[in-house]
mmCIF file of C-alpha atoms in Angstrom:
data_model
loop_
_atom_site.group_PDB
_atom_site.id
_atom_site.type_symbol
_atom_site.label_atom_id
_atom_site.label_comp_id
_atom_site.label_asym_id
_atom_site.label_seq_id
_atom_site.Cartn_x
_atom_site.Cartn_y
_atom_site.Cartn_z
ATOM 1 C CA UNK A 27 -51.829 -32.589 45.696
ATOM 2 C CA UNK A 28 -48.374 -30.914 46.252
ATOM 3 C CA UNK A 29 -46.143 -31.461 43.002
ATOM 4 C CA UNK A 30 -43.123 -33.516 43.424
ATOM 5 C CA UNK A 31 -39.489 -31.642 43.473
ATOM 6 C CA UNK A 32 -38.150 -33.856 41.116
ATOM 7 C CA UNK A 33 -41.142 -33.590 38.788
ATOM 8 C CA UNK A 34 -40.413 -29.959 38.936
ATOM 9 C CA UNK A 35 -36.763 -29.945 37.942
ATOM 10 C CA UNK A 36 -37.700 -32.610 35.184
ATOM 11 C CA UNK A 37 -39.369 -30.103 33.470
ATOM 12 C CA UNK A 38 -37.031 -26.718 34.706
ATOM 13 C CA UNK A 39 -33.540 -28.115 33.497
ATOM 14 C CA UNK A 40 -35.046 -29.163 29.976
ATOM 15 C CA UNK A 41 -36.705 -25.823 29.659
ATOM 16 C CA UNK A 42 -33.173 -24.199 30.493
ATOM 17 C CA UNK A 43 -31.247 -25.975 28.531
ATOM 18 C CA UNK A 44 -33.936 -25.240 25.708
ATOM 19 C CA UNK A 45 -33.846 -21.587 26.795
ATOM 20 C CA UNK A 46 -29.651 -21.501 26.968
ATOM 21 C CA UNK A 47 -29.170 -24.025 23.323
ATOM 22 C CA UNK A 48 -31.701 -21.004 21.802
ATOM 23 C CA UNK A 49 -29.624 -17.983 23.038
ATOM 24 C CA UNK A 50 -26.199 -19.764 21.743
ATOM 25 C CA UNK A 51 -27.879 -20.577 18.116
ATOM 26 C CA UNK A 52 -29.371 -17.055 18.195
ATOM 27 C CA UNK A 53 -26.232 -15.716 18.808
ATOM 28 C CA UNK A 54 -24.115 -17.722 16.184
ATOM 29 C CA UNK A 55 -26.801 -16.974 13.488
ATOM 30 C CA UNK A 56 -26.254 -13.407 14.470
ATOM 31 C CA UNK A 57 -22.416 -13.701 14.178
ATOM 32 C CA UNK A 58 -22.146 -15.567 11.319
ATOM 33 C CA UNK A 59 -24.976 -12.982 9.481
ATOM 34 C CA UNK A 60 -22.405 -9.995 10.499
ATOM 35 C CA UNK A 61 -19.584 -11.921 9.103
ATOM 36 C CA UNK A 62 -21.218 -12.328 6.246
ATOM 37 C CA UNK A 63 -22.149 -9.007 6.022
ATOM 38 C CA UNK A 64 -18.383 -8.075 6.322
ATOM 39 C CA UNK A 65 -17.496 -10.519 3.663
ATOM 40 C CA UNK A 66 -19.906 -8.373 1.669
ATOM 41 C CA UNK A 67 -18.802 -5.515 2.078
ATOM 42 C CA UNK A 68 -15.080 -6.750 1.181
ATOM 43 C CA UNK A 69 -15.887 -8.681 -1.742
ATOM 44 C CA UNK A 70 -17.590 -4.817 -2.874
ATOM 45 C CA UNK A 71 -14.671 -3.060 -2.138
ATOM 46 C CA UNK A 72 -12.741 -5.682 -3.821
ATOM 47 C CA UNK A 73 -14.602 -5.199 -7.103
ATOM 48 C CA UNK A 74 -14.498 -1.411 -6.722
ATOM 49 C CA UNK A 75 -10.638 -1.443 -6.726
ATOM 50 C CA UNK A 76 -10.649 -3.498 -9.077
ATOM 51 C CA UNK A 77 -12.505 -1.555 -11.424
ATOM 52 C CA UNK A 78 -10.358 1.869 -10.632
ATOM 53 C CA UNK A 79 -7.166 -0.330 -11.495
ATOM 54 C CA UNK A 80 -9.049 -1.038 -14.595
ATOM 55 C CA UNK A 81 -9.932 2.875 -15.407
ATOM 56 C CA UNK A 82 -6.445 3.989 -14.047
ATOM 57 C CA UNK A 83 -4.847 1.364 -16.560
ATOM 58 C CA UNK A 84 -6.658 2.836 -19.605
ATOM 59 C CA UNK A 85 -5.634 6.679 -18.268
ATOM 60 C CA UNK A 86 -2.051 5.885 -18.076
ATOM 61 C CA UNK A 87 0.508 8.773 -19.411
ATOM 62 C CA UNK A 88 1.893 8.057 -22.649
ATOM 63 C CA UNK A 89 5.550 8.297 -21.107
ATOM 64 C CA UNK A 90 7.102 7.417 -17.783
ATOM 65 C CA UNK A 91 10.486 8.704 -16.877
ATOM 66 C CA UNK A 92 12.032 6.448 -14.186
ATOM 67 C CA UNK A 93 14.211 8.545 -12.600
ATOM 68 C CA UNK A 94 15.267 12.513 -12.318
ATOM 69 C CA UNK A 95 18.443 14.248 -12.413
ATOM 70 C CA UNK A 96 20.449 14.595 -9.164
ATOM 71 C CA UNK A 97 20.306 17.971 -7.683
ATOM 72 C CA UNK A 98 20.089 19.161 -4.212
ATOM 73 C CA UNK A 99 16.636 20.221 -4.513
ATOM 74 C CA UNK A 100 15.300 16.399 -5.548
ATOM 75 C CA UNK A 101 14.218 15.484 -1.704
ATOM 76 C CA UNK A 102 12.545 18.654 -0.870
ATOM 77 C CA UNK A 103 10.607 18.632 -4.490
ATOM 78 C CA UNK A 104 9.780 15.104 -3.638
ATOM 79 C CA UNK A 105 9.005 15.846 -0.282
ATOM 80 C CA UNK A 106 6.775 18.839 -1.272
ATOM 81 C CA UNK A 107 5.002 16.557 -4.226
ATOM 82 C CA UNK A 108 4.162 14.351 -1.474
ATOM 83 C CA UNK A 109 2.753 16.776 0.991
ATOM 84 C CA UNK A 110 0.299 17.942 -2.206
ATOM 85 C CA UNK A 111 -0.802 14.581 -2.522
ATOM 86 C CA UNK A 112 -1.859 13.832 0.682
ATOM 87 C CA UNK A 113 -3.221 17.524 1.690
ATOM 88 C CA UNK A 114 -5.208 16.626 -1.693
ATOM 89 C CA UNK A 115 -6.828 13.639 -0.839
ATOM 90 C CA UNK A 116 -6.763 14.011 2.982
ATOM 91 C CA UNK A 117 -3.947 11.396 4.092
ATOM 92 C CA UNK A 118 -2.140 11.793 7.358
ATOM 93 C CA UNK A 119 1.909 11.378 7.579
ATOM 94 C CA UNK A 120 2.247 9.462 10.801
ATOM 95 C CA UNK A 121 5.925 8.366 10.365
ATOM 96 C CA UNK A 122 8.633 8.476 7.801
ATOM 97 C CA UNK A 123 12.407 6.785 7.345
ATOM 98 C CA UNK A 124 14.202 7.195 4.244
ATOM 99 C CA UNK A 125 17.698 5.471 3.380
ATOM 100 C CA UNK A 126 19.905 5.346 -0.490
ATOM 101 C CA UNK A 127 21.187 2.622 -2.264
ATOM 102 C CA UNK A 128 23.094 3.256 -5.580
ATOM 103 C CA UNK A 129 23.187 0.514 -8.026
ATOM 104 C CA UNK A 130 26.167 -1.012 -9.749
ATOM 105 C CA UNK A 131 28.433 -0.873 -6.241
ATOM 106 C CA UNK A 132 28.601 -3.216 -3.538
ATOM 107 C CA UNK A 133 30.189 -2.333 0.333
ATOM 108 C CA UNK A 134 33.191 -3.350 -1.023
ATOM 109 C CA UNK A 135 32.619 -0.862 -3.970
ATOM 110 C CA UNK A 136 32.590 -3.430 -6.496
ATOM 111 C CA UNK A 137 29.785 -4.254 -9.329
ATOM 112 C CA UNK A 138 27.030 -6.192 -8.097
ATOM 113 C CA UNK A 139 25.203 -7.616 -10.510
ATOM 114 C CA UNK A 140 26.204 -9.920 -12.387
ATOM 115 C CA UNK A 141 25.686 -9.116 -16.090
ATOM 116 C CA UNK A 142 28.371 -6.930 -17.398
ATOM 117 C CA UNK A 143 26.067 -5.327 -19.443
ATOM 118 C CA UNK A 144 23.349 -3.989 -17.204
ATOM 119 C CA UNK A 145 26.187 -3.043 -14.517
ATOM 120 C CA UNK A 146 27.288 -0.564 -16.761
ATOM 121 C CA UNK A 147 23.227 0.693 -18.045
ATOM 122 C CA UNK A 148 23.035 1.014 -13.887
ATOM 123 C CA UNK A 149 25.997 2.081 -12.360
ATOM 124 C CA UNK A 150 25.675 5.629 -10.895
ATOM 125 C CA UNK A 151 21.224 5.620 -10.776
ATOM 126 C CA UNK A 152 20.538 5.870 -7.152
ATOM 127 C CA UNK A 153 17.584 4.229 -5.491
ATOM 128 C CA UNK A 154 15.639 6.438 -2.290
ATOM 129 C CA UNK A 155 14.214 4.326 -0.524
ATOM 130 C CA UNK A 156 11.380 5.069 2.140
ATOM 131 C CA UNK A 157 9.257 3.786 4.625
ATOM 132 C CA UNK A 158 6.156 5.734 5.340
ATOM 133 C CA UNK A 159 3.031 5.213 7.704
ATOM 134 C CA UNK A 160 0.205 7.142 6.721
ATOM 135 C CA UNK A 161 -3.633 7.378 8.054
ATOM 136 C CA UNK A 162 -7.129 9.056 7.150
ATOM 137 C CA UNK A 163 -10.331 7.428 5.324
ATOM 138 C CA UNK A 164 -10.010 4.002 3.454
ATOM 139 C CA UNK A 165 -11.417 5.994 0.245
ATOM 140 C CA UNK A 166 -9.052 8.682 0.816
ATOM 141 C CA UNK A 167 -6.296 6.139 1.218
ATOM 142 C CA UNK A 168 -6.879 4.831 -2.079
ATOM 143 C CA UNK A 169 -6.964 7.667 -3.669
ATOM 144 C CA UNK A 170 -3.657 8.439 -2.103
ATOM 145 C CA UNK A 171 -1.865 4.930 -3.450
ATOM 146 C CA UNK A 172 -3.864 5.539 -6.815
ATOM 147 C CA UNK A 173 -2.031 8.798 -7.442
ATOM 148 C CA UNK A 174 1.163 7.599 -6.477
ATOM 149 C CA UNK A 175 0.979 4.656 -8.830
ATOM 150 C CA UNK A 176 -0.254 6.878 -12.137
ATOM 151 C CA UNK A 177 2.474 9.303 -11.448
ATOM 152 C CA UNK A 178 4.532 9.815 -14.457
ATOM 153 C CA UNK A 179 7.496 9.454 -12.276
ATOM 154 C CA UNK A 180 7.796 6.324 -11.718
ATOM 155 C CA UNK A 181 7.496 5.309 -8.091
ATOM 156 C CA UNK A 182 7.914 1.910 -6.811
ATOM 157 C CA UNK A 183 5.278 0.363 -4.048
ATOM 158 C CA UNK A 184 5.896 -2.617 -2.127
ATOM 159 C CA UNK A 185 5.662 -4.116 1.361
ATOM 160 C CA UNK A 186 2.076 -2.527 1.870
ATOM 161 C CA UNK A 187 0.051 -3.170 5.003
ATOM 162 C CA UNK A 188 -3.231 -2.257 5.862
ATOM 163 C CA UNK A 189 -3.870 -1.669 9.318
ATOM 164 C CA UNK A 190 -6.252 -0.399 11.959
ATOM 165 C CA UNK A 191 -5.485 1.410 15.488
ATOM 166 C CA UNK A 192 -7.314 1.347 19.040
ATOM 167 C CA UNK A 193 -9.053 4.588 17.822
ATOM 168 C CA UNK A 194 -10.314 2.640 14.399
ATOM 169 C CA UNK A 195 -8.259 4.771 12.252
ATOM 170 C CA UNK A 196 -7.381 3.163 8.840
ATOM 171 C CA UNK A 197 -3.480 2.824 8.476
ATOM 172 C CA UNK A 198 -1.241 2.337 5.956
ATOM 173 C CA UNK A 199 2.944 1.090 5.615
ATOM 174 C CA UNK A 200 4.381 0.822 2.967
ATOM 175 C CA UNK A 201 7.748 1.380 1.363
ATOM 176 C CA UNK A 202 8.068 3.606 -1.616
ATOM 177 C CA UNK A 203 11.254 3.509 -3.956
ATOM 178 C CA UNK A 204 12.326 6.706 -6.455
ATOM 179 C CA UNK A 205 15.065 6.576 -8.425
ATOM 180 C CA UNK A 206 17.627 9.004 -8.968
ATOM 181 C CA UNK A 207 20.186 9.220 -11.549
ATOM 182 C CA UNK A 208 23.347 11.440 -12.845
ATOM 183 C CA UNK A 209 22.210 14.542 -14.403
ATOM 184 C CA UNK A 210 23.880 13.900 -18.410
ATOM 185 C CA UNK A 211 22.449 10.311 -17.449
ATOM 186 C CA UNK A 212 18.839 11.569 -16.969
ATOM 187 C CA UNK A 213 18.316 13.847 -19.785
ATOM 188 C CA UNK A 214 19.691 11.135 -22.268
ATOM 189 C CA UNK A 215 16.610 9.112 -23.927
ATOM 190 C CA UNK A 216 16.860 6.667 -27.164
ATOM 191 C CA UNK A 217 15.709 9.687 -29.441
ATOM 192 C CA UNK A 218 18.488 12.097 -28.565
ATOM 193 C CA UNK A 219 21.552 9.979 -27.354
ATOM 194 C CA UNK A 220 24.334 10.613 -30.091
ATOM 195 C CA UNK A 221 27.140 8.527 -30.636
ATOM 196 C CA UNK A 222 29.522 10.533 -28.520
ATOM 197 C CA UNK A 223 27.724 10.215 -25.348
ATOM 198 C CA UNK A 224 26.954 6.737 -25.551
ATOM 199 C CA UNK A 225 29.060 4.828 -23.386
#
């Protein structure tokens, strides 16, 4: 007795579409295990960064100064400060921009801020302003930002961006601000200001 064609498919196309529904759950399950894998992973690095914030918190210097006299030597010390850093931990400079912004003066060259008060505590400190792109390891990366943020020059972060490239590099952006001020304005500090050069 021959079997019947359609008796044949009747049993083929269920056993496909068996065969095809167990490859697609397979292959969710499979996904969704390496996502949560990922998820993991993050949620460890998370509490490890957390936990150096915590230790670099406690290790903080006892004094911060916020900005350094002006001098023609203040970008290339700076500049060379940085290099250390990164040759240090292993970072990468990929790109760089840098512009200046002085407080207490407009376009127009008039105050812009609008208490009195801190216009005149301002006026004169410059803020440096740069952009900077830099690669290497994620741990070496974070050791990078680390040391920039326990400085005891005070260094502003902001605008940062984590990023990977075709090659599966680890990048970074971010903008870092230093501030800059007159050299009598600089060496003053609450202890030794005198009456006379108060303003």
């Amino acid at each position: 007795m021959r079997p019947e064609p359609y008796r044949i498919l009747g049993w083929i196309v269920p056993a496909i579409c068996f065969a095809i529904a167990t490859f697609i759950i397979f292959s969710k399950h499979a996904a969704f295990t390496a996502k949560q894998s990922e998820l993991d992973s993050a949620s460890l690095k998370l509490q490890s960064a957390r936990t150096r914030k915590t230790e670099l918190d406690q290790k903080l210097p006892d004094q911060w100064y916020a900005s350094v006299p002006a001098n023609s030597n203040e970008e290339t010390q700076f500049l060379n400060d940085l290099r250390e850093r990164m040759h240090s931990t292993g970072v990468v400079l990929m790109q760089w921009t840098s512009k200046v912004q002085s407080y207490g003066v407009n376009a127009n060259g008039q105050p812009d801020l609008a208490g009195g008060e801190n216009a005149a505590l301002l006026k004169g400190i410059t803020r440096v302003d740069c952009d900077l792109t830099v690669g290497g390891e994620y741990s070496a990366l974070r050791q990078f930002i680390a040391g920039l943020t326990s400085s005891d020059r005070l260094f502003a972060l902001h605008n940062i961006n984590w990023n990977r490239s075709d090659k599966s590099a680890n990048q970074l952006t971010f903008s870092l601000s230093r501030y800059v001020a007159p050299e009598a304005r600089a060496a003053q500090t609450p202890k030794t200001q005198t009456e006379a050069s108060m303003p």
